[in-house]
mmCIF file with all atom_site columns, C-alpha atoms in Angstrom:
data_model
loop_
_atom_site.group_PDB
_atom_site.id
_atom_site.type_symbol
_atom_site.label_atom_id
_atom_site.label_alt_id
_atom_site.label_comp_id
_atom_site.label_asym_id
_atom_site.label_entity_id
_atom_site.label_seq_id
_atom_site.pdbx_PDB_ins_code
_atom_site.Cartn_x
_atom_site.Cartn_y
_atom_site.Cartn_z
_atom_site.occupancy
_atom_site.B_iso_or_equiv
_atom_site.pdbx_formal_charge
_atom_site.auth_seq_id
_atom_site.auth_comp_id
_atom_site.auth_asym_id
_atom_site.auth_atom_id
_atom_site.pdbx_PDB_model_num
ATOM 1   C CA . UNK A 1 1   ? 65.891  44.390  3.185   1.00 68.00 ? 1   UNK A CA 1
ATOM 2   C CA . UNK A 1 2   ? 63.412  43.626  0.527   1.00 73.00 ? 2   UNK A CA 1
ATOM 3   C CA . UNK A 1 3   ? 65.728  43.073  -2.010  1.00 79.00 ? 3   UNK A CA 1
ATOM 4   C CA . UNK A 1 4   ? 67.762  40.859  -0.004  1.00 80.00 ? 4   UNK A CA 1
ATOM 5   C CA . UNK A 1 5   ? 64.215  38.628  0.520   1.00 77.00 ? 5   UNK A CA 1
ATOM 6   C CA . UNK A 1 6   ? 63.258  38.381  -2.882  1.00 76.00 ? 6   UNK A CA 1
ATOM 7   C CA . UNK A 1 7   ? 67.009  37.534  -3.888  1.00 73.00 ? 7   UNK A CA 1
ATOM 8   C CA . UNK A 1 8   ? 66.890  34.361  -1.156  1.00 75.00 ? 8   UNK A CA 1
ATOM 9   C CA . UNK A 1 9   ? 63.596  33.721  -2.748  1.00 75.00 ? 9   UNK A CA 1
ATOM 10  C CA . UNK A 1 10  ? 64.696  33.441  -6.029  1.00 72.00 ? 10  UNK A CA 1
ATOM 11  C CA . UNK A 1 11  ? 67.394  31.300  -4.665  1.00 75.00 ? 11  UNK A CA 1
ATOM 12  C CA . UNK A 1 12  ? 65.096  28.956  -2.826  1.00 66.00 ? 12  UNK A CA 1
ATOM 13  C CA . UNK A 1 13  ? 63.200  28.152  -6.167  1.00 74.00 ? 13  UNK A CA 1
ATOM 14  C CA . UNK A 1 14  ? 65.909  27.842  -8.470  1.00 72.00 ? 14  UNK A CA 1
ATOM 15  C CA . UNK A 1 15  ? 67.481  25.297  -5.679  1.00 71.00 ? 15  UNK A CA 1
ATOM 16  C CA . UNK A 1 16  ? 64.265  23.535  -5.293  1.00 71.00 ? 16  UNK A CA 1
ATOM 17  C CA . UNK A 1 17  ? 63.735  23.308  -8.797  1.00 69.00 ? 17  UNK A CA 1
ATOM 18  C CA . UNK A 1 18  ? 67.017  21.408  -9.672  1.00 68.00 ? 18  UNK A CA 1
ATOM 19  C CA . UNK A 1 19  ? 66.754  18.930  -6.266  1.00 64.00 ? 19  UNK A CA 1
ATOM 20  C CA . UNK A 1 20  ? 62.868  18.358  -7.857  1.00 74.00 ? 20  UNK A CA 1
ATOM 21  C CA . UNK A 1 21  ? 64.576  17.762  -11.486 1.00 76.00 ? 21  UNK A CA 1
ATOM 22  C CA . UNK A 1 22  ? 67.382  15.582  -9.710  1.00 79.00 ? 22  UNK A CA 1
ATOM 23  C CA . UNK A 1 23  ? 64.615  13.819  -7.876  1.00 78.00 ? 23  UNK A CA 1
ATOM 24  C CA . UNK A 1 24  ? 62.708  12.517  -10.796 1.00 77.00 ? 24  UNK A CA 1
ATOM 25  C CA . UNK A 1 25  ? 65.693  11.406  -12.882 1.00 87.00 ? 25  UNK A CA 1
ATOM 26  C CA . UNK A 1 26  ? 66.635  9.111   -9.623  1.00 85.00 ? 26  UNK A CA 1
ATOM 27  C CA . UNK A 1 27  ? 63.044  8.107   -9.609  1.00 81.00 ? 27  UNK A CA 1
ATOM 28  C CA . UNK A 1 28  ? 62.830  7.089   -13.034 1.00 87.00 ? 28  UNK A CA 1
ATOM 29  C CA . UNK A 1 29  ? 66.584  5.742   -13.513 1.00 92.00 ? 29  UNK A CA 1
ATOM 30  C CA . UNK A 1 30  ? 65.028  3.624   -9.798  1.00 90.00 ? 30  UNK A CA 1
ATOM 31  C CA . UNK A 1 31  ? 61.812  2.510   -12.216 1.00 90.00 ? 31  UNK A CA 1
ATOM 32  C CA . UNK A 1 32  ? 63.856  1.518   -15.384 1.00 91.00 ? 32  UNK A CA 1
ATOM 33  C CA . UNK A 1 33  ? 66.086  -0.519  -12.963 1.00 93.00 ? 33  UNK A CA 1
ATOM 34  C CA . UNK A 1 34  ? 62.963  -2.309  -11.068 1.00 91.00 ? 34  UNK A CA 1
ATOM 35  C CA . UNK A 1 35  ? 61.409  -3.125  -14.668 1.00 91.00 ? 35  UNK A CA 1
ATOM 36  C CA . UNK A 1 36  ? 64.806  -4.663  -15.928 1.00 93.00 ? 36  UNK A CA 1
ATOM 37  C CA . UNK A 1 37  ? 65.118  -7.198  -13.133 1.00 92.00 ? 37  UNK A CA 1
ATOM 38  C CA . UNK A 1 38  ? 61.460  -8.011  -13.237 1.00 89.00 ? 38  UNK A CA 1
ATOM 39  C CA . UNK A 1 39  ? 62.454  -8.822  -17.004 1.00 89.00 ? 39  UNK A CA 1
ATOM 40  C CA . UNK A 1 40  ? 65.092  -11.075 -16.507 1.00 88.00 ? 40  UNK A CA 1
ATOM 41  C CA . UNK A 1 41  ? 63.740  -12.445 -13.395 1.00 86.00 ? 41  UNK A CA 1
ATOM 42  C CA . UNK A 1 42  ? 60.880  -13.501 -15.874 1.00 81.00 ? 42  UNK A CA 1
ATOM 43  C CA . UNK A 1 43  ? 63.412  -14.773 -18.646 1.00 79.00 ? 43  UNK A CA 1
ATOM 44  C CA . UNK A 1 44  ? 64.892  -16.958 -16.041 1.00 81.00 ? 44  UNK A CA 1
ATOM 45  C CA . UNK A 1 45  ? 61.500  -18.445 -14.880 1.00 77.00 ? 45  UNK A CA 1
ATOM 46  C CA . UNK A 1 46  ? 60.663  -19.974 -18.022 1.00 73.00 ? 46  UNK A CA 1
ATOM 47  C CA . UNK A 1 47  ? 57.641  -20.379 -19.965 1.00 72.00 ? 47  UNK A CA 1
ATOM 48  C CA . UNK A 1 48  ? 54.042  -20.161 -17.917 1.00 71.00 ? 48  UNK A CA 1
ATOM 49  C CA . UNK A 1 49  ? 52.089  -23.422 -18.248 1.00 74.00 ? 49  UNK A CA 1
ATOM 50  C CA . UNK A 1 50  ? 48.780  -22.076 -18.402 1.00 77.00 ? 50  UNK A CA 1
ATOM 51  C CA . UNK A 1 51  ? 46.111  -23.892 -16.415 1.00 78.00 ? 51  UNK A CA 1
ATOM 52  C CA . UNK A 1 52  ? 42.265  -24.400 -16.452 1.00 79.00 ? 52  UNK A CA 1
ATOM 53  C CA . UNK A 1 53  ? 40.357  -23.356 -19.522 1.00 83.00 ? 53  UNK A CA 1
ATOM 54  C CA . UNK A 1 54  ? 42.902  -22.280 -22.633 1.00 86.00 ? 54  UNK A CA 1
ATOM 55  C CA . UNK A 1 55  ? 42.652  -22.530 -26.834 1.00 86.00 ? 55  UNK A CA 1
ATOM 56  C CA . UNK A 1 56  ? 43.534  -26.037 -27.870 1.00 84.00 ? 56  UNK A CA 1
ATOM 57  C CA . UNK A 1 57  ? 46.446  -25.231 -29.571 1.00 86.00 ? 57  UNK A CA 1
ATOM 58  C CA . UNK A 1 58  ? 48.119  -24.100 -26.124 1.00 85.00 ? 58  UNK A CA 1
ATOM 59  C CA . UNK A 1 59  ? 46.814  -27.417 -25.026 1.00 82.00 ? 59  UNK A CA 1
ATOM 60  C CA . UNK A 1 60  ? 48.483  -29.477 -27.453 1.00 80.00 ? 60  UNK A CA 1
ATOM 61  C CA . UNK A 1 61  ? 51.193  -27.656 -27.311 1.00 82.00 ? 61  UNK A CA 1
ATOM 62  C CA . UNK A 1 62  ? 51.404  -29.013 -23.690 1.00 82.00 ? 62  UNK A CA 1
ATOM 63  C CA . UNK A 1 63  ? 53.017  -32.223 -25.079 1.00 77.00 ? 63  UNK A CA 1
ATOM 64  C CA . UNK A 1 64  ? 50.196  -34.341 -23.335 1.00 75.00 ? 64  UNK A CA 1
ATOM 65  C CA . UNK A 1 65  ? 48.222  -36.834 -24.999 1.00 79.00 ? 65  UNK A CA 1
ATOM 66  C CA . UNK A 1 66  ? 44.596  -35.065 -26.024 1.00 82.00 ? 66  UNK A CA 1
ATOM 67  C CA . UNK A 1 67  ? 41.165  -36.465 -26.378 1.00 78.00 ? 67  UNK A CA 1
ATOM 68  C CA . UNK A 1 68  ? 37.886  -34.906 -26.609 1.00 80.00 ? 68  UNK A CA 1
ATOM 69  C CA . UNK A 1 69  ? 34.381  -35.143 -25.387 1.00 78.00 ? 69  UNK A CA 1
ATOM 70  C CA . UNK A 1 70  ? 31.053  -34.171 -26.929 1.00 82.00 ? 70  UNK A CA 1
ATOM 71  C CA . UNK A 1 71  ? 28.638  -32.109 -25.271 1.00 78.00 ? 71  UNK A CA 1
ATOM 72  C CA . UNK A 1 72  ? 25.399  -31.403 -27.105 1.00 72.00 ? 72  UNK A CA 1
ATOM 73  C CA . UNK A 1 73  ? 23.969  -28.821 -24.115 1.00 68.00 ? 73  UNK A CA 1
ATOM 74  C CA . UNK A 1 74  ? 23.836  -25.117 -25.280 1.00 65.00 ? 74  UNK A CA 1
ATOM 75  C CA . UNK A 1 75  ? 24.741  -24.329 -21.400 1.00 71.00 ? 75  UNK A CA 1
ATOM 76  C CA . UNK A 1 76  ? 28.466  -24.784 -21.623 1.00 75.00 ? 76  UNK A CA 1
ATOM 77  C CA . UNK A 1 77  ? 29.437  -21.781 -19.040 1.00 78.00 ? 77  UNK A CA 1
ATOM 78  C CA . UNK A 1 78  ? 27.721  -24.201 -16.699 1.00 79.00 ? 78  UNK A CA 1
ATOM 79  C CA . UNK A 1 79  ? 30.573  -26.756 -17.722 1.00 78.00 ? 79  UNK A CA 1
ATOM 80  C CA . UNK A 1 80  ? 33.010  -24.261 -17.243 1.00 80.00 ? 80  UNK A CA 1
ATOM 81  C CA . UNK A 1 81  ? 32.694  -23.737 -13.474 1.00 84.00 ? 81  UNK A CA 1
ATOM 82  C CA . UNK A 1 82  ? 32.430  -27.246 -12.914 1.00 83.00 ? 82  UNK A CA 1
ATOM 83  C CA . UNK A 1 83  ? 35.326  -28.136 -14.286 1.00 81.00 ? 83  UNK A CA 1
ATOM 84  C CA . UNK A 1 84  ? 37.479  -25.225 -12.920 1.00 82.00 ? 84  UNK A CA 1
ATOM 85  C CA . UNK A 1 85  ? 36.476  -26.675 -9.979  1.00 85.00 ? 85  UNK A CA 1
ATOM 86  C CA . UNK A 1 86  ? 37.943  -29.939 -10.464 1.00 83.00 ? 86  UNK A CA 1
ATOM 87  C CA . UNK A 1 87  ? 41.472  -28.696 -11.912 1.00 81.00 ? 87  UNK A CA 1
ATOM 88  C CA . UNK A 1 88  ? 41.203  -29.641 -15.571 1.00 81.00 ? 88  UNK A CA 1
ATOM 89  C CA . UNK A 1 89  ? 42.841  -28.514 -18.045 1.00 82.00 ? 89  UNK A CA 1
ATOM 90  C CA . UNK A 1 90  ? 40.598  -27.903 -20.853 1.00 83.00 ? 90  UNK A CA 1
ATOM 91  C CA . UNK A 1 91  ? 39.691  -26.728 -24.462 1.00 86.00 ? 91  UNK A CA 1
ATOM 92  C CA . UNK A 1 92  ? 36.170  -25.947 -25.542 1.00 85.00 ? 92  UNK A CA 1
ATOM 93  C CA . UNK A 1 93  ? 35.629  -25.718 -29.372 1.00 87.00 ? 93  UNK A CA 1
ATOM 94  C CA . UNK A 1 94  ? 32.176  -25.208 -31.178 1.00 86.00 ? 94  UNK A CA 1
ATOM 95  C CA . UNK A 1 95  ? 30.864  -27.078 -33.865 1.00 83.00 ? 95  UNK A CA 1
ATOM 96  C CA . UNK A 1 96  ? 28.799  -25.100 -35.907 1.00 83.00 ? 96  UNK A CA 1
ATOM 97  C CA . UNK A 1 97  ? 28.321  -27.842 -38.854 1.00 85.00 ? 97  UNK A CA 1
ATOM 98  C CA . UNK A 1 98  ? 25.382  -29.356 -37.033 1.00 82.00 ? 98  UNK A CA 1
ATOM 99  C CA . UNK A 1 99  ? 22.008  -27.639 -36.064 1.00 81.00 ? 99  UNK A CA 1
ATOM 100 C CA . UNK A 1 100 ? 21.950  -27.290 -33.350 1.00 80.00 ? 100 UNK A CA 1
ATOM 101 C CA . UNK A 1 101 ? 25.798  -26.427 -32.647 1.00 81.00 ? 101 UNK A CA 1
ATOM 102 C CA . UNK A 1 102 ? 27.380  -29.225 -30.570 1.00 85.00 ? 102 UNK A CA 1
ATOM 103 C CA . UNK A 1 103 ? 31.098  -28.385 -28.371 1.00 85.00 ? 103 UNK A CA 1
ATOM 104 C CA . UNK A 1 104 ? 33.917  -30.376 -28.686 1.00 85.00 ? 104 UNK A CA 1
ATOM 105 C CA . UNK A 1 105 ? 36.017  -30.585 -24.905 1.00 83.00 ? 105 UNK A CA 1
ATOM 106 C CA . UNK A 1 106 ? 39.340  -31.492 -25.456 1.00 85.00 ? 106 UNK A CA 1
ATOM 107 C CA . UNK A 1 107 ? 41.680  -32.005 -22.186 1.00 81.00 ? 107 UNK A CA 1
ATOM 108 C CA . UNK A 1 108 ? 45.125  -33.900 -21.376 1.00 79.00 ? 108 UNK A CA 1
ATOM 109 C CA . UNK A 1 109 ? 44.457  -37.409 -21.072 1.00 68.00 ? 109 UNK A CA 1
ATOM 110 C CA . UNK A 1 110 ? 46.364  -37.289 -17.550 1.00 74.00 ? 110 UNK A CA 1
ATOM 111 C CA . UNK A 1 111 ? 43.020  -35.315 -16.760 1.00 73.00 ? 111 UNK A CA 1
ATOM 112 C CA . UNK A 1 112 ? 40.529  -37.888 -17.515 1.00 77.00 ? 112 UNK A CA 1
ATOM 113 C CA . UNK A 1 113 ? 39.624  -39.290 -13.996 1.00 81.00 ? 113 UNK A CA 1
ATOM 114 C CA . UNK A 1 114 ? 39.062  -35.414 -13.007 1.00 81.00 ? 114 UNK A CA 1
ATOM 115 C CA . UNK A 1 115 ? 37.095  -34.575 -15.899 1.00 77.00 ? 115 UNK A CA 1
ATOM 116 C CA . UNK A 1 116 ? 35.409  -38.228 -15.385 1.00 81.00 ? 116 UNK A CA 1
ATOM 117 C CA . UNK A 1 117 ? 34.280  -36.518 -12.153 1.00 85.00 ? 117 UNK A CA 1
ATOM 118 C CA . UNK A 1 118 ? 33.347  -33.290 -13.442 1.00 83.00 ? 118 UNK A CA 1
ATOM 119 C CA . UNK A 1 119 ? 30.997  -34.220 -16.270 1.00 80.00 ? 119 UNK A CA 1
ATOM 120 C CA . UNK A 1 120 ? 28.674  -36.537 -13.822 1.00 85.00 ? 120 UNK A CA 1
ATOM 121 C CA . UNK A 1 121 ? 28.877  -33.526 -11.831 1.00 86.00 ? 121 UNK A CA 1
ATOM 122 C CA . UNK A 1 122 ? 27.423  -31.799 -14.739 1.00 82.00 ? 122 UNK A CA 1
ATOM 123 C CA . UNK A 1 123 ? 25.412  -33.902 -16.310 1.00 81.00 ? 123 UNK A CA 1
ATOM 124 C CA . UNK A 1 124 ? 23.383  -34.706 -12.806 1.00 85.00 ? 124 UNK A CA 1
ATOM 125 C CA . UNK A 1 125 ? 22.994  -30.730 -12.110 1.00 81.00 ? 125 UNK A CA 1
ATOM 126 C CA . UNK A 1 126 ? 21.766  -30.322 -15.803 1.00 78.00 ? 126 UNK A CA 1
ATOM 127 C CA . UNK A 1 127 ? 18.985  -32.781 -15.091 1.00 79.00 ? 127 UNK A CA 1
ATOM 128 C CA . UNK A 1 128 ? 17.930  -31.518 -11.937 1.00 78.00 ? 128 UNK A CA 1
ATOM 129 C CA . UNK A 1 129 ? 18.128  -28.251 -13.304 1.00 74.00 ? 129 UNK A CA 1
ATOM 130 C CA . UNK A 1 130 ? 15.894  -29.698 -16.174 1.00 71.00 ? 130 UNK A CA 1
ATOM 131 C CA . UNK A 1 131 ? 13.319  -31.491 -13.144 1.00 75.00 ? 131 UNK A CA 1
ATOM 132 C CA . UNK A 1 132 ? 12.726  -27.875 -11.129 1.00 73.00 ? 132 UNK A CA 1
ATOM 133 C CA . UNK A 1 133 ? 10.735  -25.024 -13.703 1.00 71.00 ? 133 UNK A CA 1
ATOM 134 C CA . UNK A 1 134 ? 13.089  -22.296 -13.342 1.00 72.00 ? 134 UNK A CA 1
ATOM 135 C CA . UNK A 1 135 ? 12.241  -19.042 -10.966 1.00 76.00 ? 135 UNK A CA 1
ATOM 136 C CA . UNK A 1 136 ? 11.371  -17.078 -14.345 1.00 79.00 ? 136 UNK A CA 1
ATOM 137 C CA . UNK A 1 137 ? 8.871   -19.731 -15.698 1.00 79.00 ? 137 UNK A CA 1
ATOM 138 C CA . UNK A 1 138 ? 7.415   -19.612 -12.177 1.00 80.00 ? 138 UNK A CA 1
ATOM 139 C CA . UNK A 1 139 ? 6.799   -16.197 -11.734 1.00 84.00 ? 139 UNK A CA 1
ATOM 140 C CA . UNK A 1 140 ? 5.342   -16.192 -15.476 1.00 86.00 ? 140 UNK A CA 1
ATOM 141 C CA . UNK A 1 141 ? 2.935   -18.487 -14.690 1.00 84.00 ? 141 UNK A CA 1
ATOM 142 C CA . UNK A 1 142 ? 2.193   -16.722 -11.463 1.00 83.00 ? 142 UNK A CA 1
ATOM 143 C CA . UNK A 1 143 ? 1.851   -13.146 -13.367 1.00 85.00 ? 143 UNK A CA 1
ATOM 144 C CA . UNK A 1 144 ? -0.823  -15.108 -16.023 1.00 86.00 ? 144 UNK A CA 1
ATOM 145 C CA . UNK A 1 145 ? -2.387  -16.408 -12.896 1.00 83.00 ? 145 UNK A CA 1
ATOM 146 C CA . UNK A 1 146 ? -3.282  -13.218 -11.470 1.00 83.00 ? 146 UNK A CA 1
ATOM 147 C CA . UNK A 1 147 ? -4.124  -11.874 -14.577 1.00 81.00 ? 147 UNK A CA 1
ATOM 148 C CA . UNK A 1 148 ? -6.936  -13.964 -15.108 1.00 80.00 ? 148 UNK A CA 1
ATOM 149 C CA . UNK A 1 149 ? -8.141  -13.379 -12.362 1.00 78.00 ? 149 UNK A CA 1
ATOM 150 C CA . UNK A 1 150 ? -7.750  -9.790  -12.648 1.00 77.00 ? 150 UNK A CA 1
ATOM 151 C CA . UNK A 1 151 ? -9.945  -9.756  -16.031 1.00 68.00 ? 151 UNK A CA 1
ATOM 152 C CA . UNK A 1 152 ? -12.135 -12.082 -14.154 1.00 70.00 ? 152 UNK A CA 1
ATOM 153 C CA . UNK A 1 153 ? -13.088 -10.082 -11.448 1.00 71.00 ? 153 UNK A CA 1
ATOM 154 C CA . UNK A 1 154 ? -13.199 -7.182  -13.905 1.00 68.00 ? 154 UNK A CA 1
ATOM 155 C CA . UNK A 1 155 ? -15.900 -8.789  -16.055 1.00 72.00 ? 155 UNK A CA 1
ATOM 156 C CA . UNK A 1 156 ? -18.147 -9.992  -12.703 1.00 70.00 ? 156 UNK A CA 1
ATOM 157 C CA . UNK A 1 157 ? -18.452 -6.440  -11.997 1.00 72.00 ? 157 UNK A CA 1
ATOM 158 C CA . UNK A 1 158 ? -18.904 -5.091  -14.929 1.00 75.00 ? 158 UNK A CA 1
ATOM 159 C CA . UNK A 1 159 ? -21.766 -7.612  -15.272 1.00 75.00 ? 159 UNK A CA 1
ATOM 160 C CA . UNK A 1 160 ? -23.280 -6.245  -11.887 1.00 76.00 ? 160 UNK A CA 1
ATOM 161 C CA . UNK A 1 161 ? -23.744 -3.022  -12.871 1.00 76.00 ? 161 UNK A CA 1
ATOM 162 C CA . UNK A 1 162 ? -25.001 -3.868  -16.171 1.00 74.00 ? 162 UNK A CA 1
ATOM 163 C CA . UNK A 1 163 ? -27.829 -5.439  -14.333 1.00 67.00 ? 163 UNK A CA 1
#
């Protein structure tokens, strides 16, 4: 009776074995299939046009006439949301000839109304930025503050009990 267990035992694994074994060469002859159509479903769909911020050579090889803008401001990630914002399709390239470095936007010329609209965007929120002392000069000037007037306090007594 024993023997006749561990025989059907053996059996079970051996059998479960090969149906594991069959189960991953479906799997992966299933995965190798999915990939391949993915692949030429890609092929088929042509080249991606990429969009927003890119290198200017991907932007002139767009086949779209290209001009450029200067921007002197050191805060060009600023300039970068704004004009995801507005759709344009972009270049940024740094000068590094002149002290300080100055950035060179190039975008499509079929962009120039949007990018019209997103540099006044800009340059107004870089002056008002400029107008309002940032929170960190703020809370400087706030720690100084109290500081003096720590040490201040500090000398008055120390003058009391000198007396």
């Amino acid at each position: 009776m024993q023997e006749e267990i561990e025989n059907r035992s053996v059996t079970l694994i051996i059998s479960g074995t090969r149906l594991t074994g069959r189960a991953l060469k479906a799997a992966i002859a299933k995965y190798l299939a999915h990939r391949k159509e993915k692949k030429n479903a890609k092929a088929r769909a042509g080249p991606v046009v990429p969009h927003g911020r890119q290198t200017v050579k991907q932007l002139v090889g767009q086949n779209a006439g290209v001009s450029n803008l200067e921007i002197t401001d050191s805060n060009i990630k600023f300039f970068d949301r704004v004009a995801r914002k507005y759709g344009v399709d972009y270049a940024v390239k740094k000068d590094r000839s002149v002290s300080p470095p100055k950035y060179l936007v190039f975008f499509k010329a079929r962009d120039a109304d949007a990018l019209t609209a997103a540099f006044t965007e800009f340059t107004a929120k870089t002056v008002n930025r400029t107008k309002k002392p940032s929170v960190l000069s703020r809370l400087r000037q706030f720690k100084d503050l109290v500081k003096a007037n720590t040490v201040d306090r500090v000398r008055h007594k120390e003058q009391e009990r000198a007396r």
